[in-house]
Coordinates of C-alpha atoms (C1' of nucleotides) and ligand atoms in Angstrom, one line a residue:
Chain A
M55 CA 17.6 12.5 62.9
I56 CA 20.9 10.9 64.1
R57 CA 20.3 7.5 65.7
R58 CA 22.3 7.6 68.9
L59 CA 22.6 5.7 72.1
P60 CA 22.6 8.9 74.2
Q61 CA 18.9 9.1 73.4
S62 CA 18.3 6.9 76.5
R63 CA 20.2 9.3 78.6
D64 CA 18.2 12.3 77.5
R65 CA 16.2 12.2 80.6
G66 CA 14.3 15.4 80.2
I67 CA 10.8 14.2 80.4
P68 CA 8.2 17.0 80.1
E69 CA 6.2 17.6 83.2
A70 CA 2.9 17.2 81.3
T71 CA 4.1 13.8 80.2
V72 CA 5.1 12.7 83.7
A73 CA 1.6 13.6 84.9
R74 CA 0.1 11.3 82.4
L75 CA 2.4 8.3 82.9
P76 CA 0.4 7.1 85.9
L77 CA -2.7 7.2 83.8
Y78 CA -1.1 5.0 81.2
L79 CA 0.2 2.7 83.9
R80 CA -3.3 2.2 85.3
A81 CA -4.8 1.4 82.0
L82 CA -2.0 -1.0 81.2
T83 CA -2.4 -2.8 84.5
G84 CA -6.0 -3.3 83.8
M85 CA -5.2 -4.8 80.4
A86 CA -2.5 -7.0 81.8
E87 CA -5.1 -8.4 84.3
R88 CA -7.4 -9.1 81.5
G89 CA -4.7 -11.0 79.7
V90 CA -4.0 -8.5 77.0
A91 CA -0.5 -9.1 75.6
T92 CA 0.0 -6.1 73.2
V93 CA -1.8 -2.9 72.7
S94 CA -1.8 -0.2 70.0
S95 CA -1.4 3.5 70.8
E96 CA -4.9 4.0 69.7
D97 CA -6.4 1.5 72.1
L98 CA -4.3 2.6 75.0
A99 CA -5.0 6.2 74.4
L100 CA -8.7 5.5 74.4
A101 CA -8.4 3.7 77.7
A102 CA -6.4 6.5 79.2
G103 CA -8.6 9.2 77.8
V104 CA -6.0 11.0 75.7
N105 CA -5.2 11.6 72.0
S106 CA -3.2 8.8 70.5
A107 CA -0.5 11.1 69.0
K108 CA 0.0 12.6 72.5
L109 CA 0.4 9.1 73.9
R110 CA 2.9 8.1 71.4
K111 CA 4.9 11.3 71.9
D112 CA 4.8 10.7 75.7
L113 CA 6.1 7.2 75.4
S114 CA 8.7 8.2 72.9
H115 CA 10.3 10.2 75.8
L116 CA 11.0 7.0 77.6
G117 CA 12.5 5.2 74.6
S118 CA 11.4 3.3 71.6
Y119 CA 9.5 0.5 73.1
G120 CA 6.8 -0.1 70.5
T121 CA 6.8 -2.3 67.4
R122 CA 5.5 -0.8 64.2
G123 CA 2.6 -2.6 62.8
V124 CA 2.0 -4.3 66.1
G125 CA 1.9 -1.9 69.1
Y126 CA 3.4 -2.1 72.6
D127 CA 4.0 -5.1 74.7
V128 CA 1.8 -4.6 77.8
E129 CA 4.1 -6.1 80.4
Y130 CA 7.2 -4.6 79.1
L131 CA 5.6 -1.1 78.9
I132 CA 4.3 -1.5 82.5
Y133 CA 7.9 -2.3 83.6
Q134 CA 9.4 0.7 81.7
I135 CA 6.8 3.2 83.0
S136 CA 7.1 1.8 86.5
R137 CA 10.8 2.2 86.4
E138 CA 10.7 5.7 85.0
L139 CA 8.3 6.7 87.8
G140 CA 10.4 5.2 90.4
L141 CA 7.8 2.6 91.4
T142 CA 10.2 -0.3 91.4
Q143 CA 11.4 0.9 94.7
D144 CA 9.5 1.2 97.9
W145 CA 8.4 4.6 99.2
A146 CA 7.7 5.2 102.9
V147 CA 4.9 7.7 103.3
A148 CA 3.9 9.5 106.5
I149 CA 0.5 11.1 107.1
V150 CA 0.3 14.1 109.4
G151 CA -3.1 15.0 110.8
I152 CA -5.3 12.0 111.5
G153 CA -8.7 13.6 111.4
N154 CA -11.5 12.8 109.0
L155 CA -9.4 13.0 105.9
G156 CA -6.2 11.6 107.4
R157 CA -8.1 8.5 108.6
A158 CA -9.6 8.0 105.2
L159 CA -6.1 8.2 103.6
A160 CA -4.6 5.9 106.2
N161 CA -7.3 3.3 105.5
Y162 CA -7.0 3.7 101.8
G163 CA -5.9 0.4 100.2
G164 CA -4.9 1.9 96.9
F165 CA -1.9 3.4 98.5
V166 CA 0.0 0.1 98.9
S167 CA -0.8 -1.1 95.5
R168 CA 2.0 0.8 93.8
G169 CA 5.2 1.0 95.7
F170 CA 3.9 3.2 98.4
R171 CA 3.7 2.1 102.0
V172 CA 2.2 4.1 104.8
A173 CA 4.9 4.0 107.4
A174 CA 3.8 6.5 110.1
L175 CA 0.8 8.5 111.3
F176 CA 1.1 11.7 113.4
D177 CA -1.4 13.8 115.3
A178 CA -1.2 16.5 117.9
N179 CA -4.4 15.6 119.7
P180 CA -3.7 13.3 122.7
E181 CA -7.1 11.6 122.2
V182 CA -6.0 10.5 118.7
V183 CA -2.4 9.6 119.6
G184 CA -2.2 5.9 120.4
D185 CA -5.1 5.0 118.1
H186 CA -4.6 2.0 115.9
I187 CA -5.4 2.7 112.3
A188 CA -4.7 0.3 109.5
G189 CA -2.3 -1.6 111.7
L190 CA -0.3 1.5 112.6
N191 CA 0.0 3.4 115.9
V192 CA -0.7 7.1 115.7
E193 CA 2.4 8.9 117.0
H194 CA 2.5 12.2 118.8
I195 CA 3.6 15.1 116.6
D196 CA 6.6 15.6 118.9
E197 CA 8.0 12.4 117.5
L198 CA 7.8 13.7 113.9
E199 CA 11.5 14.1 113.3
A200 CA 12.7 11.1 115.1
V201 CA 10.2 8.7 113.5
I202 CA 10.6 10.1 110.0
E203 CA 14.3 9.5 110.2
R204 CA 14.1 6.1 111.9
R205 CA 11.6 4.8 109.3
G206 CA 13.2 6.3 106.2
V207 CA 10.1 8.3 105.3
S208 CA 10.6 10.3 102.1
I209 CA 7.1 11.5 101.2
V210 CA 4.9 13.4 103.7
V211 CA 1.2 13.9 103.3
I212 CA -0.2 16.8 105.2
A213 CA -3.8 16.5 106.3
T214 CA -3.8 19.0 109.2
P215 CA -5.8 22.2 109.4
A216 CA -4.4 24.9 107.2
A217 CA -3.0 26.8 110.2
A218 CA -0.6 24.0 111.1
A219 CA 0.5 23.1 107.6
Q220 CA 3.4 25.5 107.1
Q221 CA 4.9 24.5 110.4
I222 CA 4.7 20.8 109.7
C223 CA 6.1 21.5 106.3
D224 CA 9.1 23.4 107.7
R225 CA 9.8 20.6 110.2
V226 CA 9.8 17.8 107.8
I227 CA 12.0 19.7 105.3
A228 CA 14.4 20.3 108.2
V229 CA 14.9 16.6 108.5
G230 CA 15.5 16.1 104.8
V231 CA 12.0 15.4 103.3
T232 CA 11.8 16.9 99.8
S233 CA 8.4 15.6 98.6
I234 CA 5.2 16.8 100.1
L235 CA 1.5 16.2 99.3
N236 CA -0.6 18.9 100.8
F237 CA -4.3 18.6 101.4
A238 CA -4.6 21.7 103.6
P239 CA -6.0 24.7 101.8
T240 CA -3.0 26.9 102.0
V241 CA 0.0 27.8 100.0
L242 CA 3.2 26.3 101.4
S243 CA 6.4 28.1 100.9
V244 CA 9.4 25.8 100.5
P245 CA 13.0 26.2 99.5
E246 CA 14.2 25.1 96.1
G247 CA 14.6 21.4 95.6
V248 CA 11.5 20.6 97.5
D249 CA 8.5 19.4 95.5
V250 CA 5.0 20.3 96.8
R251 CA 1.9 19.0 95.2
K252 CA -1.5 20.0 96.4
V253 CA -4.9 18.4 96.4
D254 CA -7.6 21.1 96.9
L255 CA -11.2 20.1 96.8
S256 CA -12.4 23.7 97.2
I257 CA -10.4 24.8 94.1
E258 CA -11.8 21.9 92.0
L259 CA -15.3 22.8 93.0
Q260 CA -14.8 26.5 92.1
I261 CA -13.4 25.6 88.7
L262 CA -16.5 23.4 88.1
A263 CA -18.7 26.2 89.3
F264 CA -17.1 28.6 86.9
H265 CA -17.8 26.4 83.9
E266 CA -21.2 25.5 85.2
Q267 CA -22.2 29.1 85.4
R268 CA -21.0 29.7 82.0
K269 CA -23.1 27.0 80.6
G270 CA -26.1 28.7 82.1
D271 CA -25.1 32.0 80.5
R272 CA -25.5 30.4 77.1
E273 CA -29.3 30.4 77.4
S274 CA -29.3 34.1 77.9
G275 CA -27.7 34.7 74.6
G276 CA -24.1 34.9 75.7
P277 CA -21.2 33.6 73.4
V278 CA -21.2 29.9 73.0
M279 CA -18.2 28.5 74.9
A280 CA -15.9 25.6 74.6
E281 CA -17.1 22.7 76.7
G282 CA -16.6 19.1 77.3
L283 CA -13.1 19.7 78.3
Q284 CA -11.5 17.4 80.9
Q285 CA -8.8 18.7 83.0
G286 CA -5.4 18.1 81.6
A287 CA -2.0 17.6 83.2
S288 CA -0.5 19.8 85.8
A289 CA 2.7 21.4 84.9
Chain B
M191 CA -16.4 14.8 65.9
I192 CA -13.6 17.3 66.1
R193 CA -13.6 19.3 69.3
R194 CA -13.1 22.9 68.5
L195 CA -11.9 25.3 71.1
P196 CA -12.7 28.7 69.7
Q197 CA -10.2 31.2 71.1
S198 CA -11.6 34.3 69.7
R199 CA -14.1 35.3 72.4
D200 CA -14.6 38.3 74.5
R201 CA -15.1 36.8 77.9
G202 CA -12.7 33.9 77.2
I203 CA -10.7 33.5 80.4
P204 CA -7.8 31.1 79.9
E205 CA -8.2 27.8 81.7
A206 CA -4.9 28.3 83.5
T207 CA -6.2 31.6 84.9
V208 CA -9.5 30.1 86.0
A209 CA -7.5 27.5 88.0
R210 CA -5.6 30.3 89.8
L211 CA -8.6 32.5 90.6
P212 CA -9.6 30.4 93.7
L213 CA -6.1 30.8 95.0
Y214 CA -6.2 34.6 94.7
L215 CA -9.7 34.5 96.3
R216 CA -8.4 32.6 99.3
A217 CA -5.5 34.9 99.8
L218 CA -7.7 38.0 99.5
T219 CA -10.2 36.6 102.0
G220 CA -7.5 36.1 104.5
M221 CA -6.4 39.7 103.9
A222 CA -9.9 41.0 104.3
E223 CA -10.2 39.2 107.6
R224 CA -7.1 40.9 108.8
G225 CA -8.5 44.3 107.8
V226 CA -6.3 44.9 104.8
A227 CA -8.1 47.4 102.5
T228 CA -5.8 47.4 99.4
V229 CA -3.1 45.2 98.1
S230 CA -0.5 45.5 95.4
S231 CA 0.0 42.8 92.8
E232 CA 3.3 42.1 94.3
D233 CA 1.9 41.3 97.7
L234 CA -1.0 39.4 96.5
A235 CA 1.2 37.3 94.2
L236 CA 3.5 36.5 97.1
A237 CA 0.5 35.4 99.2
A238 CA -0.8 33.2 96.4
G239 CA 2.6 31.8 95.5
V240 CA 2.7 33.1 91.9
N241 CA 4.7 35.6 89.8
S242 CA 3.3 39.1 90.0
A243 CA 3.2 39.6 86.3
K244 CA 1.2 36.5 85.9
L245 CA -1.2 37.7 88.6
R246 CA -1.7 41.0 86.9
K247 CA -2.3 39.3 83.6
D248 CA -4.8 36.9 85.2
L249 CA -6.7 39.8 86.8
S250 CA -6.6 41.8 83.6
H251 CA -8.9 39.1 82.0
L252 CA -11.6 40.0 84.4
G253 CA -11.4 43.7 83.8
S254 CA -9.3 46.7 84.9
Y255 CA -10.0 46.7 88.6
G256 CA -6.7 48.0 89.9
T257 CA -5.5 51.5 90.5
R258 CA -2.0 52.4 89.2
G259 CA 0.2 53.6 92.0
V260 CA -2.1 52.0 94.6
G261 CA -3.1 48.5 93.9
Y262 CA -6.3 46.6 94.2
D263 CA -9.2 47.1 96.5
V264 CA -9.4 43.9 98.5
E265 CA -13.2 43.8 99.0
Y266 CA -14.0 44.8 95.4
L267 CA -11.6 42.2 94.0
I268 CA -13.1 39.5 96.2
Y269 CA -16.5 40.4 94.8
Q270 CA -15.3 40.4 91.2
I271 CA -13.5 37.1 91.4
S272 CA -16.4 35.5 93.3
R273 CA -18.8 36.7 90.6
E274 CA -16.6 35.5 87.8
L275 CA -16.3 32.0 89.4
G276 CA -20.0 31.9 90.0
L277 CA -19.7 31.8 93.8
T278 CA -22.3 34.5 94.3
Q279 CA -24.9 31.8 93.7
D280 CA -25.5 28.7 95.7
W281 CA -24.5 25.4 94.4
A282 CA -26.1 22.2 95.6
V283 CA -23.6 19.3 95.7
A284 CA -24.3 15.6 96.0
I285 CA -21.8 13.1 97.3
V286 CA -22.1 9.5 96.0
G287 CA -20.3 6.8 98.0
I288 CA -20.3 7.4 101.7
G289 CA -17.3 5.3 102.7
N290 CA -14.1 6.5 104.3
L291 CA -13.6 9.3 101.9
G292 CA -17.2 10.2 101.3
R293 CA -17.7 10.6 105.0
A294 CA -14.7 12.9 105.3
L295 CA -16.0 15.0 102.5
A296 CA -19.5 15.2 103.9
N297 CA -18.1 16.3 107.3
Y298 CA -15.8 18.8 105.7
G299 CA -16.7 22.3 106.7
G300 CA -14.6 24.1 104.0
F301 CA -17.3 23.1 101.6
V302 CA -20.0 25.4 102.8
S303 CA -17.6 28.3 103.2
R304 CA -17.9 29.3 99.5
G305 CA -21.2 28.9 97.9
F306 CA -21.3 25.2 98.0
R307 CA -23.9 23.3 100.0
V308 CA -23.9 19.5 100.4
A309 CA -27.5 18.7 99.6
A310 CA -27.5 14.9 99.3
L311 CA -25.6 11.8 100.2
F312 CA -26.0 8.4 98.5
D313 CA -24.7 4.9 99.1
A314 CA -25.6 1.4 97.9
N315 CA -24.9 -0.3 101.2
P316 CA -28.0 -0.9 103.2
E317 CA -26.0 -0.5 106.4
V318 CA -24.9 2.9 105.4
V319 CA -28.2 4.1 104.0
G320 CA -30.1 6.0 106.7
D321 CA -27.0 7.1 108.6
H322 CA -27.0 10.7 109.7
I323 CA -23.9 12.6 108.6
A324 CA -23.4 16.3 109.0
G325 CA -27.2 16.7 109.4
L326 CA -28.0 14.8 106.3
N327 CA -29.6 11.5 105.8
V328 CA -27.8 9.0 103.5
E329 CA -30.2 8.1 100.7
H330 CA -30.2 4.8 98.8
I331 CA -28.6 5.0 95.4
D332 CA -31.9 4.0 93.8
E333 CA -33.1 7.5 94.8
L334 CA -30.3 9.1 92.9
E335 CA -32.2 10.6 90.0
A336 CA -35.2 11.6 92.0
V337 CA -33.3 13.3 94.8
I338 CA -30.9 15.1 92.4
E339 CA -33.8 16.6 90.5
R340 CA -35.9 17.4 93.6
R341 CA -33.0 19.2 95.3
G342 CA -31.6 20.9 92.3
V343 CA -28.2 19.3 92.6
S344 CA -25.8 20.6 89.9
I345 CA -22.5 19.2 91.0
V346 CA -21.9 15.6 91.8
V347 CA -18.9 14.2 93.7
I348 CA -18.1 10.6 93.1
A349 CA -16.4 8.7 95.9
T350 CA -17.4 5.2 95.1
P351 CA -15.1 2.4 94.2
A352 CA -13.7 2.7 90.7
A353 CA -15.9 -0.1 89.4
A354 CA -19.1 1.9 90.1
A355 CA -18.0 5.3 89.0
Q356 CA -18.8 5.1 85.3
Q357 CA -22.3 3.9 86.0
I358 CA -23.0 6.6 88.6
C359 CA -21.5 9.1 86.1
D360 CA -23.9 8.0 83.3
R361 CA -26.9 8.1 85.6
V362 CA -26.3 11.6 86.9
I363 CA -25.6 12.9 83.4
A364 CA -28.8 11.4 82.2
V365 CA -30.7 13.6 84.7
G366 CA -28.9 16.7 83.5
V367 CA -25.8 17.0 85.7
T368 CA -22.9 18.5 83.8
S369 CA -20.3 19.0 86.5
I370 CA -18.6 16.0 88.1
L371 CA -15.7 15.8 90.6
N372 CA -14.3 12.2 90.5
F373 CA -12.3 10.7 93.3
A374 CA -12.4 7.2 92.0
P375 CA -9.2 6.2 90.2
T376 CA -10.7 5.7 86.8
V377 CA -11.1 7.6 83.6
L378 CA -14.7 8.6 83.1
S379 CA -16.0 8.9 79.6
V380 CA -18.6 11.6 79.2
P381 CA -20.4 13.3 76.3
E382 CA -19.4 16.8 75.2
G383 CA -20.7 19.6 77.4
V384 CA -20.0 17.7 80.6
D385 CA -17.0 18.8 82.8
V386 CA -15.2 16.2 84.8
R387 CA -12.4 17.0 87.2
K388 CA -10.5 14.4 89.0
V389 CA -8.7 14.2 92.3
D390 CA -6.3 11.3 92.3
L391 CA -4.1 10.7 95.2
S392 CA -2.2 7.9 93.6
I393 CA -1.3 10.0 90.6
E394 CA 0.0 12.8 92.8
L395 CA 2.2 10.3 94.8
Q396 CA 3.6 8.8 91.6
I397 CA 4.5 12.3 90.3
L398 CA 6.3 13.0 93.6
A399 CA 8.1 9.6 93.4
F400 CA 9.3 10.4 89.9
H401 CA 10.9 13.7 91.0
E402 CA 12.2 12.1 94.2
Q403 CA 13.9 9.3 92.3
R404 CA 15.5 11.9 90.1
K405 CA 16.9 13.8 93.0
G406 CA 18.6 10.6 94.1
D407 CA 20.0 10.0 90.6
R408 CA 21.9 13.3 90.9
E409 CA 24.4 11.7 93.2
S410 CA 25.3 9.2 90.6
G411 CA 26.3 11.9 88.2
G412 CA 23.1 12.4 86.2
P413 CA 22.3 15.9 84.8
V414 CA 21.1 18.3 87.4
M415 CA 17.6 19.4 86.5
A416 CA 15.4 22.2 87.5
E417 CA 13.8 21.5 90.8
G418 CA 11.7 23.3 93.4
L419 CA 8.9 23.4 91.1
Q420 CA 5.4 23.5 92.5
Q421 CA 2.6 22.2 90.4
G422 CA 1.0 24.6 88.2
A423 CA -2.6 25.0 86.9
S424 CA -4.5 22.2 85.3
A425 CA -5.7 23.0 81.9
Chain C
dA230 C1' 11.2 -11.6 47.3
dT231 C1' 7.6 -8.6 46.8
dC232 C1' 3.5 -6.4 48.1
dC233 C1' 0.0 -4.9 51.3
dC234 C1' -1.5 -3.6 55.7
dT235 C1' -0.9 -1.8 60.2
dT236 C1' 1.2 1.1 63.5
dT237 C1' 5.0 3.6 65.3
dG238 C1' 7.9 7.7 66.0
dT239 C1' 8.4 12.4 64.9
dG240 C1' 8.7 16.9 62.0
dA241 C1' 6.2 20.8 61.7
dA242 C1' 2.4 23.9 62.5
dC243 C1' -0.3 25.8 65.7
dG244 C1' -2.0 27.0 70.2
dT245 C1' -1.4 28.3 75.1
dA246 C1' 1.3 30.0 79.1
dT247 C1' 4.9 32.5 81.2
dG248 C1' 7.7 36.3 82.6
dC249 C1' 10.4 40.4 81.4
dA250 C1' 10.4 45.1 80.9
dC251 C1' 8.3 49.4 80.2
dA252 C1' 5.0 53.0 78.9
dA253 C1' 0.9 54.7 80.8
dA254 C1' -1.7 56.1 84.7
dG255 C1' -2.4 57.3 89.0
dT256 C1' -0.9 59.5 93.9
dG257 C1' 0.8 63.0 96.6
dA258 C1' 4.2 66.6 98.0
dG259 C1' 5.7 71.1 97.4
Chain D
dC96 C1' 1.0 73.5 88.3
dT97 C1' 5.4 70.2 88.0
dC98 C1' 8.0 66.5 89.7
dA99 C1' 9.1 62.2 91.9
dC100 C1' 7.5 58.0 92.8
dT101 C1' 4.5 53.8 92.8
dT102 C1' 2.1 50.3 90.5
dT103 C1' -0.9 48.7 86.9
dG104 C1' -1.8 46.7 82.3
dT105 C1' 0.3 44.7 78.3
dG106 C1' 3.5 44.0 74.1
dC107 C1' 6.8 40.9 73.1
dA108 C1' 10.0 37.1 73.3
dT109 C1' 10.3 32.6 74.6
dA110 C1' 9.0 28.2 76.4
dC111 C1' 6.0 24.6 76.6
dG112 C1' 2.2 21.6 75.0
dT113 C1' -0.9 19.6 71.5
dT114 C1' -2.3 17.7 67.2
dC115 C1' -1.9 16.6 62.4
dA116 C1' -0.1 14.0 59.0
dC117 C1' 3.2 11.0 57.0
dA118 C1' 7.5 8.5 56.1
dA119 C1' 9.7 4.6 57.9
dA120 C1' 9.5 0.1 60.0
dG121 C1' 7.8 -4.2 60.8
dG122 C1' 4.6 -8.4 60.1
dG123 C1' 2.6 -11.7 57.3
dA124 C1' 0.6 -13.5 53.0
dT125 C1' 1.5 -15.3 48.6
Ligands
LIG47 N1 -12.2 16.4 105.1 C1 -12.2 16.7 103.8 O1 -13.0 16.2 103.0 C2 -11.3 17.7 103.3 C3 -11.4 18.1 102.0 C4 -10.5 19.0 101.5 C5 -9.5 19.5 102.3 N2 -9.4 19.1 103.6 C6 -8.4 19.7 104.4 O2 -7.6 18.6 105.0 C7 -7.3 19.0 106.3 C8 -7.8 18.0 107.2 O3 -9.2 17.9 107.1 P1 -10.0 17.1 108.1 O4 -11.4 17.1 107.7 O5 -9.4 15.7 108.3 O6 -9.8 17.9 109.5 P2 -9.9 17.4 111.0 O7 -10.1 18.5 111.9 O8 -10.9 16.2 111.1 O9 -8.5 16.7 111.2 C9 -7.4 17.5 111.4 C10 -6.4 16.7 112.3 O10 -5.2 17.3 112.4 C11 -4.8 17.3 113.8 N3 -3.8 18.4 114.0 C12 -4.1 19.7 114.3 N4 -3.0 20.4 114.4 C13 -2.0 19.5 114.3 C14 -0.6 19.6 114.3 N5 0.0 20.8 114.5 N6 0.2 18.5 114.1 C15 -0.4 17.3 113.9 N7 -1.7 17.2 113.8 C16 -2.5 18.2 114.0 C17 -6.0 17.4 114.6 O11 -5.8 16.8 115.9 C18 -7.0 16.5 113.8 O12 -6.9 15.2 114.1 C19 -7.8 20.4 106.5 O13 -6.8 21.3 106.2 C20 -8.9 20.5 105.5 O14 -9.1 21.8 105.2 C21 -10.3 18.2 104.1
LIG48 N1 -9.9 6.8 101.1 C1 -9.0 7.5 100.4 O1 -8.1 8.1 101.0 C2 -9.0 7.6 99.0 C3 -7.9 8.2 98.4 C4 -7.9 8.3 97.0 C5 -8.9 7.7 96.3 N2 -9.9 7.1 96.9 C6 -11.0 6.5 96.1 O2 -12.2 7.0 96.5 C7 -13.2 6.1 96.4 C8 -13.8 5.8 97.8 O3 -12.8 5.5 98.7 P1 -13.2 5.0 100.1 O4 -11.9 4.8 100.8 O5 -14.1 5.9 100.7 O6 -13.8 3.6 99.8 P2 -14.9 2.8 100.7 O7 -14.9 1.4 100.3 O8 -14.7 3.1 102.1 O9 -16.3 3.5 100.3 C9 -16.9 3.3 99.1 C10 -18.4 3.5 99.4 O10 -19.1 3.5 98.2 C11 -20.3 2.7 98.3 N3 -20.7 2.1 97.1 C12 -20.2 1.1 96.4 N4 -20.8 0.9 95.2 C13 -21.7 1.9 95.1 C14 -22.7 2.3 94.2 N5 -22.8 1.6 93.0 N6 -23.5 3.3 94.4 C15 -23.3 4.0 95.5 N7 -22.4 3.7 96.5 C16 -21.6 2.7 96.3 C17 -19.9 1.6 99.3 O11 -21.1 1.1 100.0 C18 -19.0 2.4 100.3 O12 -19.7 3.0 101.3 C19 -12.5 4.8 95.8 O13 -12.6 4.8 94.5 C20 -11.1 5.1 96.2 O14 -10.2 4.4 95.3 C21 -10.0 7.0 98.2

DNA sequence: ATCCCTTTGTGAACGTATGCACAAAGTGAG
DNA sequence: CTCACTTTGTGCATACGTTCACAAAGGGAT
């Protein structure tokens, strides 16, 4: 291997790695709070629930921040991962659909903890509009575009019924939003350059049911299946 | 303790495929409701937001249920996928931690729609215990084991603070639960044979932030990377 | 300075997933 | 029947992801 400076500009981090970085970050933050100064790949991997070789390979994509024979400096690694994930800047998030779920999300403290700030709440229901939740006023959905632009919102969380999701999606994309987190159980179609991630309770349960059923099958003499698998990264 | 994942198995459906089956099912259900009798892989793939070759390969793992020149029978395919996922039986689900999120989950109608039935709610807070939510009484966490066994709960949803999650997890596993859906931002450690899936808002936002930051970098002359990617299956 | 111990970073082998491209299989018209 | 047309199911190439295993690097003791 040729040792070169351009290594740091090789910014092609695999998607599977990106999905695990927040996990490492969380484990590291816990360690920092407990006063741990350095950590080995073995220990960090254990805390994050992954294989240590995988962890080392993941971190190697960010650069060479470890010290052989010692491990990684916790604070420094927190900084490097945070920077890579873009958490050293402040992200304004809007939540659309302030029903059961939207309310829970708006009240969720874990949001703010890492660079994310809930900057706007929207709903179509006149009875909900004007409510005060977590120090924010719920705006009418008609104000969507204006408020998003005024407050510099760059990430939108959709928590409306499925029927409204695509329309909300189209509208926020039209004003330049390119990152969407969708809780509605529907497939959003978006132009290239827009990232959609989805959280779908129903799908998770169905996947669990699939494996659960298969465990039961075992008793009736079916083939013994692989088990104990935790879900991995999303690509 | 090396975990072996035997691949050579007859009914071995790839994990990536399993994760997409619920998507197909949802699309098919919508079509059935609109009176569509048959569908081509092309159309179904479009509705589910995947590549049609991938869809055909996924379905081929279940069997050969299509008709060349025609497509798939919608109702029949719904039945086959439902059966494969184990949705033809009834799953009793318990929710632990009836706070903001737990309440939203308990009130969520989409649960029941597909074989899942919320059968028990638990909380440690005396002010919450005894509340009536969605027709269910919130039980004290001390009753966890007894109620789970009595009502035949096989899937547990954890919506407690992170600090309580591992303990709840250990307790439900001790009474035979092997499927857990975890909303708490913590890595659960479980014995082999137990499936844990996690839903983590914070991780999703951080992944979005990573890509969002990268989009901004483009202006400063960084390499233009592939975008527009939607998240894939979790393995 | 030398040796021993620990731990990183990565080459290489293997496993899994994706998507193209096409033969095979089916429909229906004449 | 044959022919034209549609669409499935899959072989194959390629890309991506995981894990093992070990040389190289660093720390510290003597
Ligand atoms: N509650 C859950 O646990 C849960 C779980 C998984 C998925 N989901 C999904 O999340 C979404 C929200 O769930 P919920 O339980 O909060 O539903 P909900 O009905 O309680 O809330 C939906 C809110 O969206 C608002 N709304 C409707 N149309 C709108 C529009 N065009 N613009 C802006 N706001 C609009 C409604 O006024 C309502 O306040 C649904 O798609 C649901 O399927 C919910
Ligand atoms: N609210 C959200 O939008 C959101 C988003 C992502 C993740 N989460 C996570 O989901 C979990 C719940 O979030 P929330 O906002 O509902 O919090 P919450 O504080 O509103 O609710 C937590 C509930 O759990 C109960 N509880 C605490 N210890 C318990 C125990 N040992 N046994 C049983 N019940 C116990 C509490 O009494 C409370 O009712 C947290 O881990 C949170 O980080 C929440």
